[in-house]
Coordinates of C-alpha atoms in Angstrom, one line a residue:
Chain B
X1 CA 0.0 0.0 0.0
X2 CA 1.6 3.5 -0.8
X3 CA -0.8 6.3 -0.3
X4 CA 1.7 9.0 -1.3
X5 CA 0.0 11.0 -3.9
X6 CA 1.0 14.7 -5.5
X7 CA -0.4 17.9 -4.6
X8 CA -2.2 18.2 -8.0
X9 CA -3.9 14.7 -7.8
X10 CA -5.5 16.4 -4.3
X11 CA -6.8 19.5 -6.1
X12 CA -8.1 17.5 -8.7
X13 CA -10.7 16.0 -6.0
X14 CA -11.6 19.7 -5.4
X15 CA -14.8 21.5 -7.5
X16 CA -16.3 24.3 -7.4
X17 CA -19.1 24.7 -4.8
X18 CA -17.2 21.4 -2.8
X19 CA -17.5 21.6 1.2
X20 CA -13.8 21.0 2.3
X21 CA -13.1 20.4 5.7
X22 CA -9.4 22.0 7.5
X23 CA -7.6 21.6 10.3
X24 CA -5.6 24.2 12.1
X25 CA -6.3 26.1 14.9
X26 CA -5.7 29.6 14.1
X27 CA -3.0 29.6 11.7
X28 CA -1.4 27.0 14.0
X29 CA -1.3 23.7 12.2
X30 CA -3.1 24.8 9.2
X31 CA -2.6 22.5 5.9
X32 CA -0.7 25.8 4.3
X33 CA 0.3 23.7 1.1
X34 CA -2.4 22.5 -0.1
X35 CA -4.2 25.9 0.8
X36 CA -1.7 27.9 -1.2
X37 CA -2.4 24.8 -4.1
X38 CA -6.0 25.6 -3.7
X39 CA -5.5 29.2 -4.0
X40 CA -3.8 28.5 -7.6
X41 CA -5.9 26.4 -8.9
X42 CA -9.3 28.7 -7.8
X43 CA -12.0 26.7 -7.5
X44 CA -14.7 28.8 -6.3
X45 CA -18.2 29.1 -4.4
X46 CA -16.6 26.6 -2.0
X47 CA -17.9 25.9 1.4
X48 CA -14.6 25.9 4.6
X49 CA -15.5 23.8 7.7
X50 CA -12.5 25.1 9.6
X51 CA -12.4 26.4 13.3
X52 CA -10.7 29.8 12.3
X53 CA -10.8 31.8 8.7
X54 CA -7.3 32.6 8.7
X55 CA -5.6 36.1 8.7
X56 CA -4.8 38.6 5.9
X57 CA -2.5 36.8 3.8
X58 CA -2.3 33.4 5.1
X59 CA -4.2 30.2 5.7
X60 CA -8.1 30.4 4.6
X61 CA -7.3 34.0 4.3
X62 CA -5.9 33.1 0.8
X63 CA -9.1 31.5 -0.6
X64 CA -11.0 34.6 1.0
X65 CA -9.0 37.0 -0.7
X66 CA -9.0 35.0 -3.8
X67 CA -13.3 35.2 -3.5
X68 CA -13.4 31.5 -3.5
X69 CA -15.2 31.1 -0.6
X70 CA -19.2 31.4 -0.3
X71 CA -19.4 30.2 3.0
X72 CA -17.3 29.5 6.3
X73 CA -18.8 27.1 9.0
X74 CA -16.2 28.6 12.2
X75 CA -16.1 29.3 16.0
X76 CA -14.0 32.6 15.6
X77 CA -13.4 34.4 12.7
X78 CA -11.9 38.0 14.7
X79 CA -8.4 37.6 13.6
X80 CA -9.5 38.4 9.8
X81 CA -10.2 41.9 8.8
X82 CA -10.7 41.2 4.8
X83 CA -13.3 38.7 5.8
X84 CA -15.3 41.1 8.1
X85 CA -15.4 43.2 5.1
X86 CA -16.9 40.4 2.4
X87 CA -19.5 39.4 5.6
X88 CA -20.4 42.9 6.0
X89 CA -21.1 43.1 2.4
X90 CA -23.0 39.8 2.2
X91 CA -20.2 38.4 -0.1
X92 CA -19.5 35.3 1.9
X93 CA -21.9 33.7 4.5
X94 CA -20.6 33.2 8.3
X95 CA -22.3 30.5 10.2
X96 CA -21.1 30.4 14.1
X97 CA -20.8 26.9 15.9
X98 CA -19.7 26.9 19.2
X99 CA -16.2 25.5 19.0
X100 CA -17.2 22.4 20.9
X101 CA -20.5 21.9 18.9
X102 CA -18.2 22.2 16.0
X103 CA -15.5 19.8 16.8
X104 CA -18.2 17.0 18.1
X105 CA -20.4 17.4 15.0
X106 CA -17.6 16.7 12.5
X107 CA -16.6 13.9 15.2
X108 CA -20.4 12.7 14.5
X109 CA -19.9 12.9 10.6
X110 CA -17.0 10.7 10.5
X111 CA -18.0 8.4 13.5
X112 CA -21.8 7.6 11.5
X113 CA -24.0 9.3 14.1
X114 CA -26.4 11.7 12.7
X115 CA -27.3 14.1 15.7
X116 CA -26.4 14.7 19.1
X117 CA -28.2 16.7 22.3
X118 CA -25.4 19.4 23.7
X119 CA -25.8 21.6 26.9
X120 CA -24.1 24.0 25.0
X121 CA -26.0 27.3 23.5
X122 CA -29.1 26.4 25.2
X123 CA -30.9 29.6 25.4
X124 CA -29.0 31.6 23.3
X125 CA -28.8 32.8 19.7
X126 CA -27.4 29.0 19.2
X127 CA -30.5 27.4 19.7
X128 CA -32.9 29.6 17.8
X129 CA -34.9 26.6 15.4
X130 CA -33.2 23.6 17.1
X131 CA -35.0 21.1 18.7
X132 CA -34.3 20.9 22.5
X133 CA -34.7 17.7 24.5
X134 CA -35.0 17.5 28.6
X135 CA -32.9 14.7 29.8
X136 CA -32.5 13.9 33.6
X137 CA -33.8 17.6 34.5
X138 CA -31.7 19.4 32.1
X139 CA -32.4 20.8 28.6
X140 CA -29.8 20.0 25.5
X141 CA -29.6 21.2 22.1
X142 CA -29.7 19.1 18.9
X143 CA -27.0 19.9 17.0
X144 CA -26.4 17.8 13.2
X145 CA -23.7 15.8 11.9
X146 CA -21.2 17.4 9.3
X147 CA -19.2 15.8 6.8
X148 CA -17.2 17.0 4.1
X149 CA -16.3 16.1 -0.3
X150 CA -12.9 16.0 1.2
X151 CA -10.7 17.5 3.9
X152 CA -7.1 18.6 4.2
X153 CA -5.4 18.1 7.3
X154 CA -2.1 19.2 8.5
X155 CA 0.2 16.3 10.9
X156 CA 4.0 16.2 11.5
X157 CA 4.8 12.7 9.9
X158 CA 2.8 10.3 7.6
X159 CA 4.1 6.9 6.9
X160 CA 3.1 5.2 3.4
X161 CA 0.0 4.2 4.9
X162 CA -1.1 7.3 5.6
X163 CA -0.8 6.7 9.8
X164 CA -0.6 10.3 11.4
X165 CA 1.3 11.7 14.3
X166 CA 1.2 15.2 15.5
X167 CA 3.3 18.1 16.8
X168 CA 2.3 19.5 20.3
X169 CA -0.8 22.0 19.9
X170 CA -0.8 21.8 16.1
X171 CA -2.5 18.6 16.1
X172 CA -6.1 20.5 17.4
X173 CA -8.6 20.2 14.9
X174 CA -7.1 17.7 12.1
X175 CA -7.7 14.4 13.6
X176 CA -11.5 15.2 13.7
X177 CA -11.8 16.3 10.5
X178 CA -9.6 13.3 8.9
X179 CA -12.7 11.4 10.1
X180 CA -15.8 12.8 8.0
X181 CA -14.8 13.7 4.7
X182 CA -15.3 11.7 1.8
X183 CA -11.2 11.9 0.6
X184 CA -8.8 12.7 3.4
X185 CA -5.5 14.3 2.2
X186 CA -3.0 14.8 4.7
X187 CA 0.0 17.0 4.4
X188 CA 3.3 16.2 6.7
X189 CA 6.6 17.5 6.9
X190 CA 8.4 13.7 6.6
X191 CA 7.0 11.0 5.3
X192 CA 8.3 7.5 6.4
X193 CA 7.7 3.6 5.6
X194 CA 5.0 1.7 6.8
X195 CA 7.0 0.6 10.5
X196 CA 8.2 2.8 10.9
X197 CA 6.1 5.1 13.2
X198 CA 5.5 3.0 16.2
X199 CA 2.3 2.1 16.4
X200 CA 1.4 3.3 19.8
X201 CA 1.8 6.8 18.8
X202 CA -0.5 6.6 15.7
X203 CA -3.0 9.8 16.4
X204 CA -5.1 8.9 13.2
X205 CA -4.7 5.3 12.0
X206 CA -4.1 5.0 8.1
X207 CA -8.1 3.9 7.0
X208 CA -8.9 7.2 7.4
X209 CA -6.4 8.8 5.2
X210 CA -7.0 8.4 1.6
X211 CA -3.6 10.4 0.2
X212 CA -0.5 11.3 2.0
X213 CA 2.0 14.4 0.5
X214 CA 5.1 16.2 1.6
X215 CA 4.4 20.0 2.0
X216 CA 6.9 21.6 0.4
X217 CA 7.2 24.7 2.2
X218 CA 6.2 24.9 5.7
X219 CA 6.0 29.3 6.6
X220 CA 4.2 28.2 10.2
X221 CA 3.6 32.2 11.1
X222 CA 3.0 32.9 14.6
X223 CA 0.0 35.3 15.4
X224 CA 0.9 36.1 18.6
X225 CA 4.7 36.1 19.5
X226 CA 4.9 37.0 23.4
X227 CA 8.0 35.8 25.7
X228 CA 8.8 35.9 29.3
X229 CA 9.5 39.6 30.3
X230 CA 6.0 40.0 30.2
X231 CA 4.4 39.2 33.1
X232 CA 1.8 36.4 33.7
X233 CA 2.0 32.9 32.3
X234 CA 1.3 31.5 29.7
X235 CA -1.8 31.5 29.2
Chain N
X1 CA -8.2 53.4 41.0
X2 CA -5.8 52.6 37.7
X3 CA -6.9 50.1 35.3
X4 CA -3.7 48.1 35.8
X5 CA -4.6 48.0 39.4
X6 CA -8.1 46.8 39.3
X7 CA -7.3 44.2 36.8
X8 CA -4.6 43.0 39.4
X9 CA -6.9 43.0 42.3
X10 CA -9.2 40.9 40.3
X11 CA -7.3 38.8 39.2
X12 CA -5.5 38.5 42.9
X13 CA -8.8 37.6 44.2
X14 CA -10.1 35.4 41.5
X15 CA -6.7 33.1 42.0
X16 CA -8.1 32.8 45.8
X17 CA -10.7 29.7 44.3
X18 CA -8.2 28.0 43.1
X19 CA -7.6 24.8 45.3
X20 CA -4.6 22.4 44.5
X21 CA -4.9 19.7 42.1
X22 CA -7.4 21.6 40.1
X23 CA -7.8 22.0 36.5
X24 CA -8.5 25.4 35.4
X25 CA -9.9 26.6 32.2
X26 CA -8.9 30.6 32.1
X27 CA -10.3 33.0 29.3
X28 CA -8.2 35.8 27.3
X29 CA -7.5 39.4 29.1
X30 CA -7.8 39.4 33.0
X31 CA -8.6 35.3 33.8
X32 CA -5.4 35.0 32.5
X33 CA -3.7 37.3 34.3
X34 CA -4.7 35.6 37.5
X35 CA -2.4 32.5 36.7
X36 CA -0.1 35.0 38.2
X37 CA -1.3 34.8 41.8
X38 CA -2.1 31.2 42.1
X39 CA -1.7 30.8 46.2
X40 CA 2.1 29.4 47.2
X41 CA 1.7 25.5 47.2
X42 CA -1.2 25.3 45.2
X43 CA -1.0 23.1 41.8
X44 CA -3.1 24.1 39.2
X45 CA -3.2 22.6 35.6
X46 CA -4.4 25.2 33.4
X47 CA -6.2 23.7 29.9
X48 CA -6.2 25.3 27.1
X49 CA -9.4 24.4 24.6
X50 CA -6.7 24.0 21.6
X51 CA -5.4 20.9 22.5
X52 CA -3.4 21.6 25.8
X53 CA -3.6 20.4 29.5
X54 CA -0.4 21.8 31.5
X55 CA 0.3 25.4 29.9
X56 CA 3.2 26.6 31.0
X57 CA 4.9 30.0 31.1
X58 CA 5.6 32.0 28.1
X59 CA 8.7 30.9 26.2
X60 CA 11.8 33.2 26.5
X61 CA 12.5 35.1 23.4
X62 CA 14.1 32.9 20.9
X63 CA 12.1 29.5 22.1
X64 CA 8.9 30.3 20.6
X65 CA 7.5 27.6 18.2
X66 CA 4.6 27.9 15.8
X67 CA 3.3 24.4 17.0
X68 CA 2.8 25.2 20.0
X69 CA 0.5 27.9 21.0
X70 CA -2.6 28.9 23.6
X71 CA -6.2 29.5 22.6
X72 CA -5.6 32.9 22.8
X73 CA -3.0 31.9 19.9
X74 CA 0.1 33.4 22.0
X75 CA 2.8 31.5 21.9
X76 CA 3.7 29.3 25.2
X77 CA 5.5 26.3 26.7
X78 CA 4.0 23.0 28.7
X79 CA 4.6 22.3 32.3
X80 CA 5.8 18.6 33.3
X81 CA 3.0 16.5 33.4
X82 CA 1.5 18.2 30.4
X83 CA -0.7 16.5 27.2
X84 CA -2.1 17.1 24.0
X85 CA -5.4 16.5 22.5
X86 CA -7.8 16.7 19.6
X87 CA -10.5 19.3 19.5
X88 CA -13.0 17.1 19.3
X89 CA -11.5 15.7 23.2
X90 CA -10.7 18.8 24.3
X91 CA -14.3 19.4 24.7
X92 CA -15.5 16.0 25.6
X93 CA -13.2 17.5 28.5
X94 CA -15.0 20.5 28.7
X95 CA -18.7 19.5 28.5
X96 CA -18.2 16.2 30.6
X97 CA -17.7 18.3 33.3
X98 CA -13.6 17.4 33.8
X99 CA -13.0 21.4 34.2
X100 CA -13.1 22.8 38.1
X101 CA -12.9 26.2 37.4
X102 CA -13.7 28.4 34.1
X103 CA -12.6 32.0 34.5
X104 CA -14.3 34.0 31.7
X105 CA -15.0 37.8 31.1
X106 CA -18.1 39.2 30.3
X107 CA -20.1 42.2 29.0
X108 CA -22.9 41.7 31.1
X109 CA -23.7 39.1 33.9
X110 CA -27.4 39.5 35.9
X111 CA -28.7 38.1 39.2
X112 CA -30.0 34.7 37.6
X113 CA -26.3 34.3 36.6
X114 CA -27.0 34.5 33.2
X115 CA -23.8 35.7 30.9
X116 CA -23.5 37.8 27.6
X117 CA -19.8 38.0 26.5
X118 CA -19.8 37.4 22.7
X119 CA -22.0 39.5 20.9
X120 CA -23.4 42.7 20.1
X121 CA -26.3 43.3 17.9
X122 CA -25.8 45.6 15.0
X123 CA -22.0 45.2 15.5
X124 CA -19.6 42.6 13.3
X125 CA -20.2 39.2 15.5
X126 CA -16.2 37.6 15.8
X127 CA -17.7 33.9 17.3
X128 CA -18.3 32.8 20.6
X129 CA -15.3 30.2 20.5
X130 CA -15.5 28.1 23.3
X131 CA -17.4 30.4 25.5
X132 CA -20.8 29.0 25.4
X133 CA -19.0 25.1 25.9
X134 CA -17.2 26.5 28.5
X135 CA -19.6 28.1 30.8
X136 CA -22.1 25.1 29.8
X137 CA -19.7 22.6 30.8
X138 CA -17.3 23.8 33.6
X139 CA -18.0 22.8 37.2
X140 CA -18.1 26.4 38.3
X141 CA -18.0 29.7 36.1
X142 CA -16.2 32.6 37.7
X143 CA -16.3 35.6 35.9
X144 CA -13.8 38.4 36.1
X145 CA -14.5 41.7 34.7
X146 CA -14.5 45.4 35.7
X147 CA -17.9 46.6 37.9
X148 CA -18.7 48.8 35.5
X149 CA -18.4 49.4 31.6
X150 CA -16.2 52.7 30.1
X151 CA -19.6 54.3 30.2
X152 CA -19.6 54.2 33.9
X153 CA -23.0 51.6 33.8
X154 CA -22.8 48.6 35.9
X155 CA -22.3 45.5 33.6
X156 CA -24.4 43.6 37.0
X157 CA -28.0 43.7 35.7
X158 CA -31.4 42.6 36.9
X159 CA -31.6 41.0 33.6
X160 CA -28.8 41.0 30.5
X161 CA -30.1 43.3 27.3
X162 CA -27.5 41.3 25.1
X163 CA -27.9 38.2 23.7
X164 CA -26.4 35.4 26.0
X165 CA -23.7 33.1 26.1
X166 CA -25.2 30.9 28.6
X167 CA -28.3 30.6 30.4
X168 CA -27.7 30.3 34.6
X169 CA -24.1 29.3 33.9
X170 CA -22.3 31.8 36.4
X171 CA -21.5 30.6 39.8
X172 CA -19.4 33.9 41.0
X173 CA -18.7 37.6 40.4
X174 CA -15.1 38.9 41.2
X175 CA -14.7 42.6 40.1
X176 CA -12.8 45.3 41.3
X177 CA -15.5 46.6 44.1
X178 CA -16.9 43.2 45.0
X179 CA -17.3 39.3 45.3
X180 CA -20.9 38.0 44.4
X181 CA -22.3 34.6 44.2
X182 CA -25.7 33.6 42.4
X183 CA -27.3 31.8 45.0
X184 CA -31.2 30.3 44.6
X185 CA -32.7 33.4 46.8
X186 CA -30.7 35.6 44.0
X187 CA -27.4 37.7 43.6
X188 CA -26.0 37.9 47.3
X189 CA -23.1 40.4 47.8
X190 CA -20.3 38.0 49.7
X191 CA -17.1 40.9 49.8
X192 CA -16.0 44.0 49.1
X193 CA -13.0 44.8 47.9
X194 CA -10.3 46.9 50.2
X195 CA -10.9 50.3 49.9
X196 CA -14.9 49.8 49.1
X197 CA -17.7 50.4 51.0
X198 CA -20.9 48.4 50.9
X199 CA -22.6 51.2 49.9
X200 CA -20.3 51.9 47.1
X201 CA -20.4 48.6 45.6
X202 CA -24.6 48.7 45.8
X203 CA -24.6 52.5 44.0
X204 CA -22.6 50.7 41.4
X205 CA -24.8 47.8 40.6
X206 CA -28.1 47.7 38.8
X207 CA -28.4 44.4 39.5
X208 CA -30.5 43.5 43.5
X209 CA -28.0 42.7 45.8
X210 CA -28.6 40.6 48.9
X211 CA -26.6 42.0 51.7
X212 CA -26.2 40.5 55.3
X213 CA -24.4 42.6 57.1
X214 CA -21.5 42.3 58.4
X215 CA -20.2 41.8 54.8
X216 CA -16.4 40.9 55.1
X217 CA -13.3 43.0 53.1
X218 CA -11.7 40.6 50.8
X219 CA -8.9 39.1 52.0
X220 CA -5.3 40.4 50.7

């Protein structure tokens, strides 16, 4: 088995108006290679499942600028000013999970449940034409499933399988959405043979990962730079 | 009173809950600042809803790496002990109830201990983020925030204007006047701050306090 594919054989699983699922959390583990690929080839009207929408220049930011996105599903999109413009002009439509509800209804997509009841949101913009259920006293939230045509995720090392591991905080989102999308490319900084990766440390076995390729650049830009001096932790 | 020095005292005060062994969930602006005062000889784990249980201090200039990073997206280092997660776990965390403590700010907080912190109608909505899992899912919400808004309005209401973030979610008020905690009779009024009066602190707030007298000066 050898799932190591080429950047172009991804993007030609990507058409216009597809629902693409990304990892990253912030600009923090973000699949930057095949975004910047995306960005070049411009497929358009596409729908982002991502928890962030990038920033001005990098990540999902891209794709926004680019006007190839009609719609981000997101928990926080503050950090991008280009996009508040396009939402303020009804260019591109915003829909607001809470990050929770987002991460455990892509878990639902690629795990084969349809719907789930959450605490979260009860009572508040959230809920407005969801059913609620009361279960032992307390009232939950139905919140749906999401899957995606295909999702691009971002780990540290692939082997030829396509078996995942991660790097510290950058692994966030990516091992949920390698779940629920229909093909699952994942980009890595080194790819090894199969036995190589011991197999206790596999984050995301290989049957979820459909195609494995080596980023070729890897800019990893920090948002928010802060050291020592200052005082506090870290936070 | 300078803005530096209530967020200190709140913060101060705020790090007072904190027992050892707990695991602490602490928001951006002055939550985090009270990771500062946790007591002598009190361990704390602090999560963070990125993928991150054992932050540790910020990394000296130099050490920073991309991968590794709060939910505030500032760059940090991990504590001994620490692990990573998935988003997906880091909320199953979260909502099951795992956190002791959340430490969130808020634009407006009323006497049923309801919360609005995320939006503002009219105005460009960023996300709630984890906010709403957060207060939903946390053993005990605390929030931290200044008395009153730039406006000079008390941000403790008899009921929140805004739309909410969670319905009867908060547990505990620390601000730079007072402590309250929602309690089932309503908002009771359990410190004031050094340098406050009870009668200060009840000019200040909108919101009905229940006072029973003596009411005790937060402890330094």
């Amino acid at each position: 088995m050898n799932k190591v594919g080429t950047i172009e054989a991804a993007m030609a699983k990507i058409q216009d108006g597809s629902t693409i699922l990304m990892g990253g959390f912030g600009v923090c583990g973000i699949p930057e290679n095949l975004v910047r690929a995306l960005q070049a080839k411009g497929a358009r009207n596409l729908t982002i499942v991502s928890n962030n929408a990038g920033v001005e220049g990098a990540g999902i930011g891209l794709l926004i600028e680019n006007n190839q996105v009609k719609k981000m599903i997101s928990s926080y999109i503050g950090e991008n000013k280009i996009l508040e413009q396009k939402v303020i002009k009804g260019e591109i439509e915003v829909e607001l999970n809470p990050q929770g509800t987002l991460a455990e209804r892509v878990r639902a997509g690629g795990a084969g449940i349809p719907a789930f009841f959450t605490p979260t949101g009860v009572g508040t913009p959230v809920a407005e034409g969801k059913e609620t259920r009361n279960f032992n006293g307390r009232e939950y939230l139905m919140e749906t499933a999401i899957r995606g045509n295909v999702a691009f995720v971002k780990a540290y090392k692939a082997d030829n399988h396509g078996n995942l591991i991660y790097r510290m905080t950058a692994r966030n989102f990516n091992p949920v959405m390698a779940t629920a999308a229909d093909f699952v490319v994942a980009e890595v900084e080194e790819i090894v043979e199969a036995g190589q990766l011991d197999p206790e440390q596999i984050v995301t076995p290989s049957v979820f990962v459909d195609m494995v390729i080596k980023g070729e650049r890897y800019d990893k830009r920090i948002e928010k730079r802060v050291n020592r001096q200052k005082s506090g932790a870290g936070v | 009173m300078t803005s530096a020095s209530k967020r200190e005292s709140i913060a101060r005060r705020v790090a007072q809950e904190f027992r050892d062994g707990y695991y602490v969930n602490l928001g951006i602006g002055i939550p985090t600042l009270a990771a500062s005062f946790i007591p002598e000889g009190c361990e704390v784990i602090l999560h963070s809803e990125n993928g991150l249980m054992g932050i540790g201090d910020y990394p000296l200039e130099g050490e920073e790496d991309a991968d590794l990073i709060n939910a505030g997206k500032e760059t940090v280092t991990t504590i001994p002990g620490s692990s990573f997660f998935n988003a997906a776990e880091s909320f199953a965390i979260v909502r099951g109830g795992h956190i002791d403590i959340t430490v969130i700010g808020a634009m407006e907080v009323d006497q049923q201990g309801n919360l609005a912190n995320w939006m503002i109608p009219g105005k460009m909505v960023k996300g709630m983020g984890g906010a709403m899992d957060l207060v939903a899912g946390s053993r005990r919400v605390i929030i931290a925030m200044q008395h009153t808004g730039p406006d000079g309005a008390s941000k403790i209401l008899k009921k929140c204007t805004l739309p909410l973030t969670g319905v009867k979610v908060v547990d505990t008020i620390v601000t730079e006047m007072a402590v309250m905690k929602v309690t089932p009779e309503g908002l009771q009024l359990l410190e004031v701050q050094p340098g406050f009066t009870t009668q200060q602190v009840l000019e200040a707030t909108e919101a009905d306090l229940i006072v029973k007298e003596p009411v005790p000066t937060c402890p330094l």
